[in-house]
PDB file of C-alpha atoms and ligand atoms in Angstrom:
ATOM      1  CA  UNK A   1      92.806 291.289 176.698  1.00 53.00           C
ATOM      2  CA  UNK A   2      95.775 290.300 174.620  1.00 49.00           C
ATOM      3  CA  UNK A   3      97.553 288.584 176.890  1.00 54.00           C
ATOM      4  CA  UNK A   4      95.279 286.646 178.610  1.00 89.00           C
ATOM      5  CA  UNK A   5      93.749 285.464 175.330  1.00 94.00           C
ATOM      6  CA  UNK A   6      97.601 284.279 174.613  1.00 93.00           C
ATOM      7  CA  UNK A   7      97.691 282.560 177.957  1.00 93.00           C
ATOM      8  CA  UNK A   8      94.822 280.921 178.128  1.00 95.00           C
ATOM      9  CA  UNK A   9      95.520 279.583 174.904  1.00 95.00           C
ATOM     10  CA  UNK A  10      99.291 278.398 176.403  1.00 94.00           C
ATOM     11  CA  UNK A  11      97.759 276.949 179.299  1.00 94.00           C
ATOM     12  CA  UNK A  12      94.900 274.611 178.002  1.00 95.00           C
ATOM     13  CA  UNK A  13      97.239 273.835 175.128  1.00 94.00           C
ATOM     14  CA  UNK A  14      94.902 272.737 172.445  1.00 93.00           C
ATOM     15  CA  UNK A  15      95.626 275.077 169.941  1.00 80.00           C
ATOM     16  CA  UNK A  16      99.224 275.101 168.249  1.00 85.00           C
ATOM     17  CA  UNK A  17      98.905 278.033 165.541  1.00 92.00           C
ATOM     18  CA  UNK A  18      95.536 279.837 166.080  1.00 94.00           C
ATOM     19  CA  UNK A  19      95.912 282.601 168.613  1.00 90.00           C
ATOM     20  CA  UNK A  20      99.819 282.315 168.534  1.00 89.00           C
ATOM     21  CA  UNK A  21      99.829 286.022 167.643  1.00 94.00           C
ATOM     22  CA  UNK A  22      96.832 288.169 169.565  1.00 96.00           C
ATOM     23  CA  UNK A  23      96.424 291.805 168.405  1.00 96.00           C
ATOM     24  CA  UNK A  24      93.781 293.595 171.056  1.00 96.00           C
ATOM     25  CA  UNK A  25      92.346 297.086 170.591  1.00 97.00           C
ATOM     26  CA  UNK A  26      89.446 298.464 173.256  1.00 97.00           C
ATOM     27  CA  UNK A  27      87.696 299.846 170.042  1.00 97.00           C
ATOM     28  CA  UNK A  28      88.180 298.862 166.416  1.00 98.00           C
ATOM     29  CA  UNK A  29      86.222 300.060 163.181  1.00 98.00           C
ATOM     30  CA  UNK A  30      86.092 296.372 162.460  1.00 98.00           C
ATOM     31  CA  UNK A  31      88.366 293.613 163.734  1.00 98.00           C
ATOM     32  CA  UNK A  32      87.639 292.263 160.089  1.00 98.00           C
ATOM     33  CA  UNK A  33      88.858 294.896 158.547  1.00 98.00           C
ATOM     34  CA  UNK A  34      92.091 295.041 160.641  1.00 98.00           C
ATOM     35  CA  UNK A  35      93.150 291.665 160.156  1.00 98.00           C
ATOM     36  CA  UNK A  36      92.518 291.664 156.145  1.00 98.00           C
ATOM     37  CA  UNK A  37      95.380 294.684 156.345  1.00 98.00           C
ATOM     38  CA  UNK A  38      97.592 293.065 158.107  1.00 97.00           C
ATOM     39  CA  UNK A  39      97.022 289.876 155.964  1.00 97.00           C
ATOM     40  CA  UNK A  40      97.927 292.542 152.984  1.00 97.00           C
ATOM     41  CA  UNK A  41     101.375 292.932 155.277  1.00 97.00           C
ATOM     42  CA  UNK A  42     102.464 289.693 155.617  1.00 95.00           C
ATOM     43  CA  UNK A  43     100.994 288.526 158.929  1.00 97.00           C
ATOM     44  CA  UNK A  44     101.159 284.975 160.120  1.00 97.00           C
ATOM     45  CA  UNK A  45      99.015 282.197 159.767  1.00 97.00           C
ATOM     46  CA  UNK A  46      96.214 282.138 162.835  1.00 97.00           C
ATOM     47  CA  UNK A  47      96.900 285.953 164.067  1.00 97.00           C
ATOM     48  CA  UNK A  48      93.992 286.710 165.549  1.00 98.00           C
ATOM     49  CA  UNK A  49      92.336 290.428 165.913  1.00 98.00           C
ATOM     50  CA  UNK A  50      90.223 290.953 169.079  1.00 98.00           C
ATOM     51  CA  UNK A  51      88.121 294.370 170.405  1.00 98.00           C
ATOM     52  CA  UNK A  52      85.728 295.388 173.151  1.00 97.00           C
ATOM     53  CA  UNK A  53      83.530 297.444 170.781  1.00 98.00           C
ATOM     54  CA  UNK A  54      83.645 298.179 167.357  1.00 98.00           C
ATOM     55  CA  UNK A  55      82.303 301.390 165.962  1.00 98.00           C
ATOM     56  CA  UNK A  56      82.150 299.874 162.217  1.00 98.00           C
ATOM     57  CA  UNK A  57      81.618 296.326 162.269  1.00 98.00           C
ATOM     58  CA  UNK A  58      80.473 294.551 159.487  1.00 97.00           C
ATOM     59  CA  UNK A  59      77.788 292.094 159.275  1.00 96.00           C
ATOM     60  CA  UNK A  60      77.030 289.914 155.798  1.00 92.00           C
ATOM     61  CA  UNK A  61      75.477 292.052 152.790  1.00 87.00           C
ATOM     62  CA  UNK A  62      76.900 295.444 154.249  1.00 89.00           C
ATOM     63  CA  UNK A  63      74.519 294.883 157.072  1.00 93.00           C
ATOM     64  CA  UNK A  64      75.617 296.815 160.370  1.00 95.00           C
ATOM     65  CA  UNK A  65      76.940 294.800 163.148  1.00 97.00           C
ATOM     66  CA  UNK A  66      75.925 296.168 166.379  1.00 94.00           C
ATOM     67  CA  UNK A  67      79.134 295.939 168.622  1.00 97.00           C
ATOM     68  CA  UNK A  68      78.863 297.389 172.074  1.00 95.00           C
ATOM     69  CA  UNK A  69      80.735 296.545 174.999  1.00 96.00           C
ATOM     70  CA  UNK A  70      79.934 292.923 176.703  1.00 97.00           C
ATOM     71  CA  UNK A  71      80.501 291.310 172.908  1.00 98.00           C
ATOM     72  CA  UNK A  72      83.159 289.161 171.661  1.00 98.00           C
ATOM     73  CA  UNK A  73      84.583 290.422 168.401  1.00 98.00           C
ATOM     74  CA  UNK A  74      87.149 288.939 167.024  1.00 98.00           C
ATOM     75  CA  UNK A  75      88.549 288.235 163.371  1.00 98.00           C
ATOM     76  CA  UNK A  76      91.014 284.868 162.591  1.00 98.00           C
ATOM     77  CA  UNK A  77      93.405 284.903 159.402  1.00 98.00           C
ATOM     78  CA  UNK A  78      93.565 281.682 157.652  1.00 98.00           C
ATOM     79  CA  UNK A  79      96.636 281.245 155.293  1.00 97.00           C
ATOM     80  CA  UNK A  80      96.125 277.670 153.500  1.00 97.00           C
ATOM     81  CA  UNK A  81      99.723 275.837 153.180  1.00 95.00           C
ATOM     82  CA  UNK A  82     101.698 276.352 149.494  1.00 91.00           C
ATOM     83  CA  UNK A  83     100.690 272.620 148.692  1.00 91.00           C
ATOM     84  CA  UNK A  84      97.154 272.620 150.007  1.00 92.00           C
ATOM     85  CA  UNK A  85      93.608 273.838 148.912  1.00 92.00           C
ATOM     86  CA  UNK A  86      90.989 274.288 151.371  1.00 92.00           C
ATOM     87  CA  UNK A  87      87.194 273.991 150.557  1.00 92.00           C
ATOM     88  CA  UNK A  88      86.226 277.704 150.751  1.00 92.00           C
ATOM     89  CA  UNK A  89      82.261 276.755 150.258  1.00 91.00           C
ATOM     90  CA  UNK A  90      82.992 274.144 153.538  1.00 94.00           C
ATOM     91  CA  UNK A  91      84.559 277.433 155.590  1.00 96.00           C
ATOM     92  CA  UNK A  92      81.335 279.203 156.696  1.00 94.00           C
ATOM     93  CA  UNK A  93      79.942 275.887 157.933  1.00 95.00           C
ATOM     94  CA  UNK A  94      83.279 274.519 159.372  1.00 97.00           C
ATOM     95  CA  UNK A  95      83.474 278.072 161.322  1.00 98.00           C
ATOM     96  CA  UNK A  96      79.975 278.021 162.205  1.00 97.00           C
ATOM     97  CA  UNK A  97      79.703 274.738 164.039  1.00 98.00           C
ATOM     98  CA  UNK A  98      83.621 275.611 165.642  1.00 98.00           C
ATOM     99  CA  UNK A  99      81.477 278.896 167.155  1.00 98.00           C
ATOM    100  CA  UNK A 100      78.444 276.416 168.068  1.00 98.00           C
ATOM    101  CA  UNK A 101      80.747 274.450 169.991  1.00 98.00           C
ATOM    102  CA  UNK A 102      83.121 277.202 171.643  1.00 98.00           C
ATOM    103  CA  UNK A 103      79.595 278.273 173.610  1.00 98.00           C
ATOM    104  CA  UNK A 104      78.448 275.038 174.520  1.00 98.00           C
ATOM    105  CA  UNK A 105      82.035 273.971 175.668  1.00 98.00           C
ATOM    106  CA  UNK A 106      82.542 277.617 177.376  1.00 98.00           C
ATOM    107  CA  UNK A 107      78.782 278.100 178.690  1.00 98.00           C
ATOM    108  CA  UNK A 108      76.644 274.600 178.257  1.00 98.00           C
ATOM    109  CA  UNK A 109      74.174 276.526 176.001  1.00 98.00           C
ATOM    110  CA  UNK A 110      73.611 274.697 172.724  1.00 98.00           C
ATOM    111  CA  UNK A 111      72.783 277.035 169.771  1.00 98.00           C
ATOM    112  CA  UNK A 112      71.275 276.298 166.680  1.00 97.00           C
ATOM    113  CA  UNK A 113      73.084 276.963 162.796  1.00 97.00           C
ATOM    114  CA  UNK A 114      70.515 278.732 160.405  1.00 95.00           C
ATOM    115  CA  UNK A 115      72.597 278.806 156.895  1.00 94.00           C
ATOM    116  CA  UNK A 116      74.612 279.786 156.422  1.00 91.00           C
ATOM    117  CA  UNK A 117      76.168 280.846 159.606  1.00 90.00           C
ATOM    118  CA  UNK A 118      73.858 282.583 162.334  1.00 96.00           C
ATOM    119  CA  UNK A 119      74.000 281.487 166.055  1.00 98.00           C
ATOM    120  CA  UNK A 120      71.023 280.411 167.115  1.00 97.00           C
ATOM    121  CA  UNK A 121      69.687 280.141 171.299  1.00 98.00           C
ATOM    122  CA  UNK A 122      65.500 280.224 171.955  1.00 95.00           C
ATOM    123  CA  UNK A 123      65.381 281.236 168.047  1.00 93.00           C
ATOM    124  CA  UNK A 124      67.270 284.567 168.613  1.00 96.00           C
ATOM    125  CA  UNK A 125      70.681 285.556 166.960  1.00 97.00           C
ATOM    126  CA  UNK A 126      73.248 285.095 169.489  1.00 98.00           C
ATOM    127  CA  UNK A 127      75.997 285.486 166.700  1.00 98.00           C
ATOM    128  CA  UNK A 128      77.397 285.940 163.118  1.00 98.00           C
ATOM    129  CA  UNK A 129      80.321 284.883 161.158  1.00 98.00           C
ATOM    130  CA  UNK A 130      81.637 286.760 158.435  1.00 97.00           C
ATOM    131  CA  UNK A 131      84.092 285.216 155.899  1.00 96.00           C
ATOM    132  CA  UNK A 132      86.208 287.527 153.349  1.00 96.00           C
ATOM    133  CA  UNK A 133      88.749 285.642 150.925  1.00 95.00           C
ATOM    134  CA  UNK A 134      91.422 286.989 149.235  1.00 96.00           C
ATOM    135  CA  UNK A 135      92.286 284.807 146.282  1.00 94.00           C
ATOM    136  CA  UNK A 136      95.153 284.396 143.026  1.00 90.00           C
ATOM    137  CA  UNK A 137      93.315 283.280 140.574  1.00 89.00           C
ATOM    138  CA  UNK A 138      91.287 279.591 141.973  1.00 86.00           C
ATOM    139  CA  UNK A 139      93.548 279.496 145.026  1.00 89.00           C
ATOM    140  CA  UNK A 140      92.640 281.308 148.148  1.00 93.00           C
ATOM    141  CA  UNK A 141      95.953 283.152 149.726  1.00 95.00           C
ATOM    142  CA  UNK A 142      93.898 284.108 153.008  1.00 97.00           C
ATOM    143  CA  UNK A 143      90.970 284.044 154.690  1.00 98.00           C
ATOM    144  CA  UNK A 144      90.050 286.194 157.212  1.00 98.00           C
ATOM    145  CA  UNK A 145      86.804 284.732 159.618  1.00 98.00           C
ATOM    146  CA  UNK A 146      85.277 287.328 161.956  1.00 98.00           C
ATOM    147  CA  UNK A 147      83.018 285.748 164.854  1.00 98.00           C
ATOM    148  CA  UNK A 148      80.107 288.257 166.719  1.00 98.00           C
ATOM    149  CA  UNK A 149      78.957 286.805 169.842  1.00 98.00           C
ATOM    150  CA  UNK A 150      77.066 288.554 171.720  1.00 98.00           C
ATOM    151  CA  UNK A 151      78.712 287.378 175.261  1.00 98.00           C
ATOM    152  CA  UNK A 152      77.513 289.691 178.269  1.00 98.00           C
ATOM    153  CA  UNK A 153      74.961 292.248 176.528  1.00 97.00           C
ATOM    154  CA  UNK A 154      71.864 292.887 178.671  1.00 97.00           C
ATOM    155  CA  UNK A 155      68.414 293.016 176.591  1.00 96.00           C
ATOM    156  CA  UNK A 156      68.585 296.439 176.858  1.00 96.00           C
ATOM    157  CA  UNK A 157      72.011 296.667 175.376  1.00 96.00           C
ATOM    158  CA  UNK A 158      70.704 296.327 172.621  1.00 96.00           C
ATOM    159  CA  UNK A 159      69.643 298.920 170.040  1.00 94.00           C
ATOM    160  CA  UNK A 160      65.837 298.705 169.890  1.00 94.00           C
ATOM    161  CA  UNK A 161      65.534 296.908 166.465  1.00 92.00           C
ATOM    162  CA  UNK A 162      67.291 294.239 167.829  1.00 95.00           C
ATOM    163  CA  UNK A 163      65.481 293.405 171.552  1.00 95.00           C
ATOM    164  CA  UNK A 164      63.106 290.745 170.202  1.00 94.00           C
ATOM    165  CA  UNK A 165      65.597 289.320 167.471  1.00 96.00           C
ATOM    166  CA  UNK A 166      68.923 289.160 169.098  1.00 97.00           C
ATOM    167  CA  UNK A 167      70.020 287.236 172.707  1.00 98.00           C
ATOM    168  CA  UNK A 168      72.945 286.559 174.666  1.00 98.00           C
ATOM    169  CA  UNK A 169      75.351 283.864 176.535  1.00 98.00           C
ATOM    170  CA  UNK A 170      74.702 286.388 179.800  1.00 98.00           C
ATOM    171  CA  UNK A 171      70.382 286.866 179.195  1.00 98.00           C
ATOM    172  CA  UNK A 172      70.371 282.818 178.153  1.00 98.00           C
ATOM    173  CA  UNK A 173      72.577 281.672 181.296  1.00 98.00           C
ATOM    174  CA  UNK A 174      71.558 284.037 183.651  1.00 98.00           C
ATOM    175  CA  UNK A 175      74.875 285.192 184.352  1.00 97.00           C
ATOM    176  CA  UNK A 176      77.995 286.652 183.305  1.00 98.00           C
ATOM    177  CA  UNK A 177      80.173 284.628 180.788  1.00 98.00           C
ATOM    178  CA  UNK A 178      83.821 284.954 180.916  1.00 97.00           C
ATOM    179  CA  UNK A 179      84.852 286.360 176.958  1.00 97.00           C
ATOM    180  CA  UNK A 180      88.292 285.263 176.741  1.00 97.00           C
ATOM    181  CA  UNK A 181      87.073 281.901 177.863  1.00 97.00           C
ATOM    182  CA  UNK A 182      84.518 281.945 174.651  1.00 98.00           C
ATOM    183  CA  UNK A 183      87.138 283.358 172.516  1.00 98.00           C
ATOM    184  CA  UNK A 184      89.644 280.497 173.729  1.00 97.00           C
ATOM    185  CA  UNK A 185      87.444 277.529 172.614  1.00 98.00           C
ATOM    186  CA  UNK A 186      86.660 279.405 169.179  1.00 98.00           C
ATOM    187  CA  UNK A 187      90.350 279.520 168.365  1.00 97.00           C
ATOM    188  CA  UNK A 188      90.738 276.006 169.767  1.00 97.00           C
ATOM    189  CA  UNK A 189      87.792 274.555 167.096  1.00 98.00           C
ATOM    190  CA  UNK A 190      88.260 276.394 164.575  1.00 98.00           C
ATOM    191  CA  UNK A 191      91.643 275.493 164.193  1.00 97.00           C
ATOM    192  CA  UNK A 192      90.481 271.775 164.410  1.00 97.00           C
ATOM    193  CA  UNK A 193      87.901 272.811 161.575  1.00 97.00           C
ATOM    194  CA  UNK A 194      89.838 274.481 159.209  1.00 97.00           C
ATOM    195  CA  UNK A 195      92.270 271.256 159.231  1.00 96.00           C
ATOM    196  CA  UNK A 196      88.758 269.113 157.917  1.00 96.00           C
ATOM    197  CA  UNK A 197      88.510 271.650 155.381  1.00 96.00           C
ATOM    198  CA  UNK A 198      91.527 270.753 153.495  1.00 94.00           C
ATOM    199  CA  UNK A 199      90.311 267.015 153.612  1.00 92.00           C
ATOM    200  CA  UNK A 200      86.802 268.306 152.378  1.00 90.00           C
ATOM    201  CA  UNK A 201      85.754 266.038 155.095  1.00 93.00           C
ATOM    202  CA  UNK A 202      82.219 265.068 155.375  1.00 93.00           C
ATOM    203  CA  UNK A 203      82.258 265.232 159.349  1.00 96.00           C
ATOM    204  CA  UNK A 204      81.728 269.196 158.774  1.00 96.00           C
ATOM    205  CA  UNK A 205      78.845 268.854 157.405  1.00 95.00           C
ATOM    206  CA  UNK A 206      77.383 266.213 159.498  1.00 95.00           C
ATOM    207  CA  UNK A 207      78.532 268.136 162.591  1.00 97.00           C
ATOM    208  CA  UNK A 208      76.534 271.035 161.092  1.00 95.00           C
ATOM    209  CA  UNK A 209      73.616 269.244 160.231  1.00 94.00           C
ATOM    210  CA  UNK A 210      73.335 267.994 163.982  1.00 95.00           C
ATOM    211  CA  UNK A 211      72.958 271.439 164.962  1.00 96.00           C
ATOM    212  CA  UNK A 212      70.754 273.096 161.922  1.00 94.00           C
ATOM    213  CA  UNK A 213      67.737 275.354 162.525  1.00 93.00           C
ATOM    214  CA  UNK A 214      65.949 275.292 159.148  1.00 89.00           C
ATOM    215  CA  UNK A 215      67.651 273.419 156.248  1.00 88.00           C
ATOM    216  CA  UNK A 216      64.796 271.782 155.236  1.00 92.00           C
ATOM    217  CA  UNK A 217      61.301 272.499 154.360  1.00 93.00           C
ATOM    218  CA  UNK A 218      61.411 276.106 155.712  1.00 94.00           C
ATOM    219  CA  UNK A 219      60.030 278.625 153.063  1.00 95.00           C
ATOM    220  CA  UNK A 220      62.861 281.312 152.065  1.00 96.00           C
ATOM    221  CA  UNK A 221      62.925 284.637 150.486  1.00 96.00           C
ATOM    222  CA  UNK A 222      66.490 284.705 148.471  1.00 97.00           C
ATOM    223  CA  UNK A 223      67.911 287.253 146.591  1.00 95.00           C
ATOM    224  CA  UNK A 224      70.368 287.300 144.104  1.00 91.00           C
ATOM    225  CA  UNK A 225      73.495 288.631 142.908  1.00 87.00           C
ATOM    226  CA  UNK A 226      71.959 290.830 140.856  1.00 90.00           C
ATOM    227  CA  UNK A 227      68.870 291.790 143.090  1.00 90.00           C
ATOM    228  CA  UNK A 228      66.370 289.362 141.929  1.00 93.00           C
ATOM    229  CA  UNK A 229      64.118 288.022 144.411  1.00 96.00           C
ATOM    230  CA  UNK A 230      62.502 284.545 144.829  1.00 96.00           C
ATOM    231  CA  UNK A 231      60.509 282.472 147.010  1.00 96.00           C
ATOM    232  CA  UNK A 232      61.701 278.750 147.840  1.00 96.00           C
ATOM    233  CA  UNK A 233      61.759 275.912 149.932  1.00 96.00           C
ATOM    234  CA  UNK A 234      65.146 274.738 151.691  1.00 95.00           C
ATOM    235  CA  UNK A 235      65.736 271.282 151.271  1.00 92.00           C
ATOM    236  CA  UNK A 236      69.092 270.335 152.879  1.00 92.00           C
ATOM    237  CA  UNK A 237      72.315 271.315 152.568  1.00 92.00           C
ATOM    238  CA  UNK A 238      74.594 270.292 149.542  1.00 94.00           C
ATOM    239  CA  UNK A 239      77.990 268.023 149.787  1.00 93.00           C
ATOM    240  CA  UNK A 240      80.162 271.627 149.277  1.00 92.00           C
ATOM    241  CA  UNK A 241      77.984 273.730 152.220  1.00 92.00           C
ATOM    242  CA  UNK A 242      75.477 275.368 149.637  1.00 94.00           C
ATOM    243  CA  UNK A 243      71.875 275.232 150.704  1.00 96.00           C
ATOM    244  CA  UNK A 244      69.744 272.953 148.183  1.00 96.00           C
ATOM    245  CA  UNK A 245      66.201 274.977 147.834  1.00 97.00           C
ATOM    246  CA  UNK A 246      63.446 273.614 145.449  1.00 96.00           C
ATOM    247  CA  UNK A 247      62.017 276.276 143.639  1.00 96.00           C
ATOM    248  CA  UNK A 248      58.174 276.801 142.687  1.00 94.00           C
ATOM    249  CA  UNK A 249      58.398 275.140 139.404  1.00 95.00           C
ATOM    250  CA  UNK A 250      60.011 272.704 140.861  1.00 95.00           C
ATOM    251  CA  UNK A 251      63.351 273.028 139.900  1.00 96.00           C
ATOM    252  CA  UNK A 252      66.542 272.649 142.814  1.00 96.00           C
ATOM    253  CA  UNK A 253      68.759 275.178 143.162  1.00 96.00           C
ATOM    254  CA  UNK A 254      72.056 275.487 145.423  1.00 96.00           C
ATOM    255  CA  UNK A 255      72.411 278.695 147.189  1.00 96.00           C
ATOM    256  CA  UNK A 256      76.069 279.999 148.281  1.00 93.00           C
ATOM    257  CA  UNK A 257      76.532 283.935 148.611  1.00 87.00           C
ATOM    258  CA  UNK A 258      73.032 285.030 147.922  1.00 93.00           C
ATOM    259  CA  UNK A 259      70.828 286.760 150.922  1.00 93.00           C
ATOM    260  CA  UNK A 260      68.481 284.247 152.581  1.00 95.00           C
ATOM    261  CA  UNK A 261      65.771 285.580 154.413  1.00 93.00           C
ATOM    262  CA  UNK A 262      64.005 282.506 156.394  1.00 93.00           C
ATOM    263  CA  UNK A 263      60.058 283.335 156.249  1.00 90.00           C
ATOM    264  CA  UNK A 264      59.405 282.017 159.024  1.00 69.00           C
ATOM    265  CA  UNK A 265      59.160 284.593 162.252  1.00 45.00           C
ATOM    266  CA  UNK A 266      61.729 283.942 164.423  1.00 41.00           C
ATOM    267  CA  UNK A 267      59.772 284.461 167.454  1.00 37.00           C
ATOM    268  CA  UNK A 268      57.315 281.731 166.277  1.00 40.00           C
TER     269      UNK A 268
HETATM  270  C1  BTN B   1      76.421 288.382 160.136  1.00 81.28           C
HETATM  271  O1  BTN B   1      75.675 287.719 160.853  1.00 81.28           O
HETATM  272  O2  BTN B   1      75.967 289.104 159.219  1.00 81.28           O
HETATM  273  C2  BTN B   1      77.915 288.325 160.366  1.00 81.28           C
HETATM  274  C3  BTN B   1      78.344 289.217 161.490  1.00 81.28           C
HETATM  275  C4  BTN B   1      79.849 289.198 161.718  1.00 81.28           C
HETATM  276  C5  BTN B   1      80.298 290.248 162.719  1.00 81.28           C
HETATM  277  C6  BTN B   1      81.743 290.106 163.106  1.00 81.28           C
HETATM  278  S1  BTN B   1      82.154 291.044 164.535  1.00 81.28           S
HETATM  279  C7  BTN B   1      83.834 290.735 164.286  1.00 81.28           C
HETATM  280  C8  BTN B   1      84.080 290.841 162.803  1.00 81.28           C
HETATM  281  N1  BTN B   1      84.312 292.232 162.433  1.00 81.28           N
HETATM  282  C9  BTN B   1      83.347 292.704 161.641  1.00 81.28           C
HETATM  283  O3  BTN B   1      83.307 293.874 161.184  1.00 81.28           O
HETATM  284  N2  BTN B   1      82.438 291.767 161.412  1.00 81.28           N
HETATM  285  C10 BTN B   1      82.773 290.527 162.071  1.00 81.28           C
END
């Protein structure tokens, strides 16, 4: 899987850094996990960490990641230059709309962003991005993205909990999807997003808010930090990627790393 992930990347061309170093295992605990150790041992800029199942993937808030064979798993390290700062808040939707367009560009299928980074086709999770930071003091030294897409699962492939929430490239399309392709494209845009990061460039959001399911007037259950829960109502997304909600008093609040549960079924 290693190589061809390399040369596919050589051969289209469009990437310079991302993917320049490709680490494949058939099973990982988490490709996540991996690539924040070797971040810890001095690996370069844009290695990338793929597997074909993972038997301890991580999803956001601890949550399990279900990652059987016919998914794409695969983490991205993201060292920011000595002289530059990148907009950490900007990351998950920078990474989120470089996944939205790796599957359009590798299958035609246009998914759908719910904040602050679920994948989106006929209102079922296709996939999940999970950012971890390592930082010195204000300055991030690394960032490590890991991208779930769930490429060539059948509905059945799926655990049962999952059937009626969770879709894939293969069910939407109709018929297998090539991974490495998907995988290819991700690198490719991602690397172009993580540049507009840097700039805190407004085209992130804008290319986000083109593809959001949700970001306003949806009615959320959020919980905090410190397990507090509250009802709200989304009302857009803020200039730094937080996700405005107005509150029942009346009150707007910016949400970043708390747990947003949209209220709405996604079925409906
Ligand atoms: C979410 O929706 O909660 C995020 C899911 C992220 C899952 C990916 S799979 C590859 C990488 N390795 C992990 O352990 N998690 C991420």
């Amino acid at each position: 899987m290693a190589a061809s992930l390399g040369r596919l990347l050589r051969d289209r061309g469009k990437a310079s850094q991302l993917g320049a170093c490709v680490l494949s295992y058939q099973e990982a605990d988490s490709t996540n996990d991996l690539a924040l150790t070797l971040a810890r041992q001095d690996a370069p800029h844009g290695a990338v960490v793929l597997a074909d199942t993972q038997s301890a993937g991580r999803g956001r808030w601890k949550r399990e990641w279900s990652s059987l064979e016919g998914g794409l798993y695969m983490s991205v390290l993201l060292r920011p230059p000595p002289e530059k700062k990148p907009s950490i808040t900007l990351l998950p939707a920078a990474a989120s709309v470089a996944a939205a367009e790796a599957i359009v560009e590798a299958s035609g299928l246009k998914p759908l962003i719910r904040w602050p980074n679920d994948l989106l086709l006929e209102r079922r999770k296709v996939g999940g991005i999970l950012c971890e930071a390592s930082f010195s003091g204000e300055r991030p030294d690394f960032v490590v993205v890991g991208f779930g897409i769930n490429v060539n699962q059948a509905r059945e492939d799926f655990p049962e909990g999952l059937q009626t929430v969770a879709t894939s490239l293969k069910i939407e399309t109709g018929r297998a999807q090539d991974r490495m392709l998907v995988a290819a494209c991700l690198a490719e845009r991602l690397e172009f997003w993580w540049e507009r990061c840097f700039e805190k460039s407004p085209d992130i959001l804008r290319a986000w808010e083109e593809r959001a399911w949700g970001e306003a007037g949806m009615r959320v259950r959020v919980q905090d930090k410190e397990g507090k829960e509250f009802e709200a109502t989304t009302f857009g997304l803020a200039e730094d990627g937080g996700l405005k909600v107005r509150l029942p008093d009346g009150r707007i609040q910016t949400l970043y790393s708390e747990d947003v549960h949209f209220l709405r079924g996604i079925d409906e």
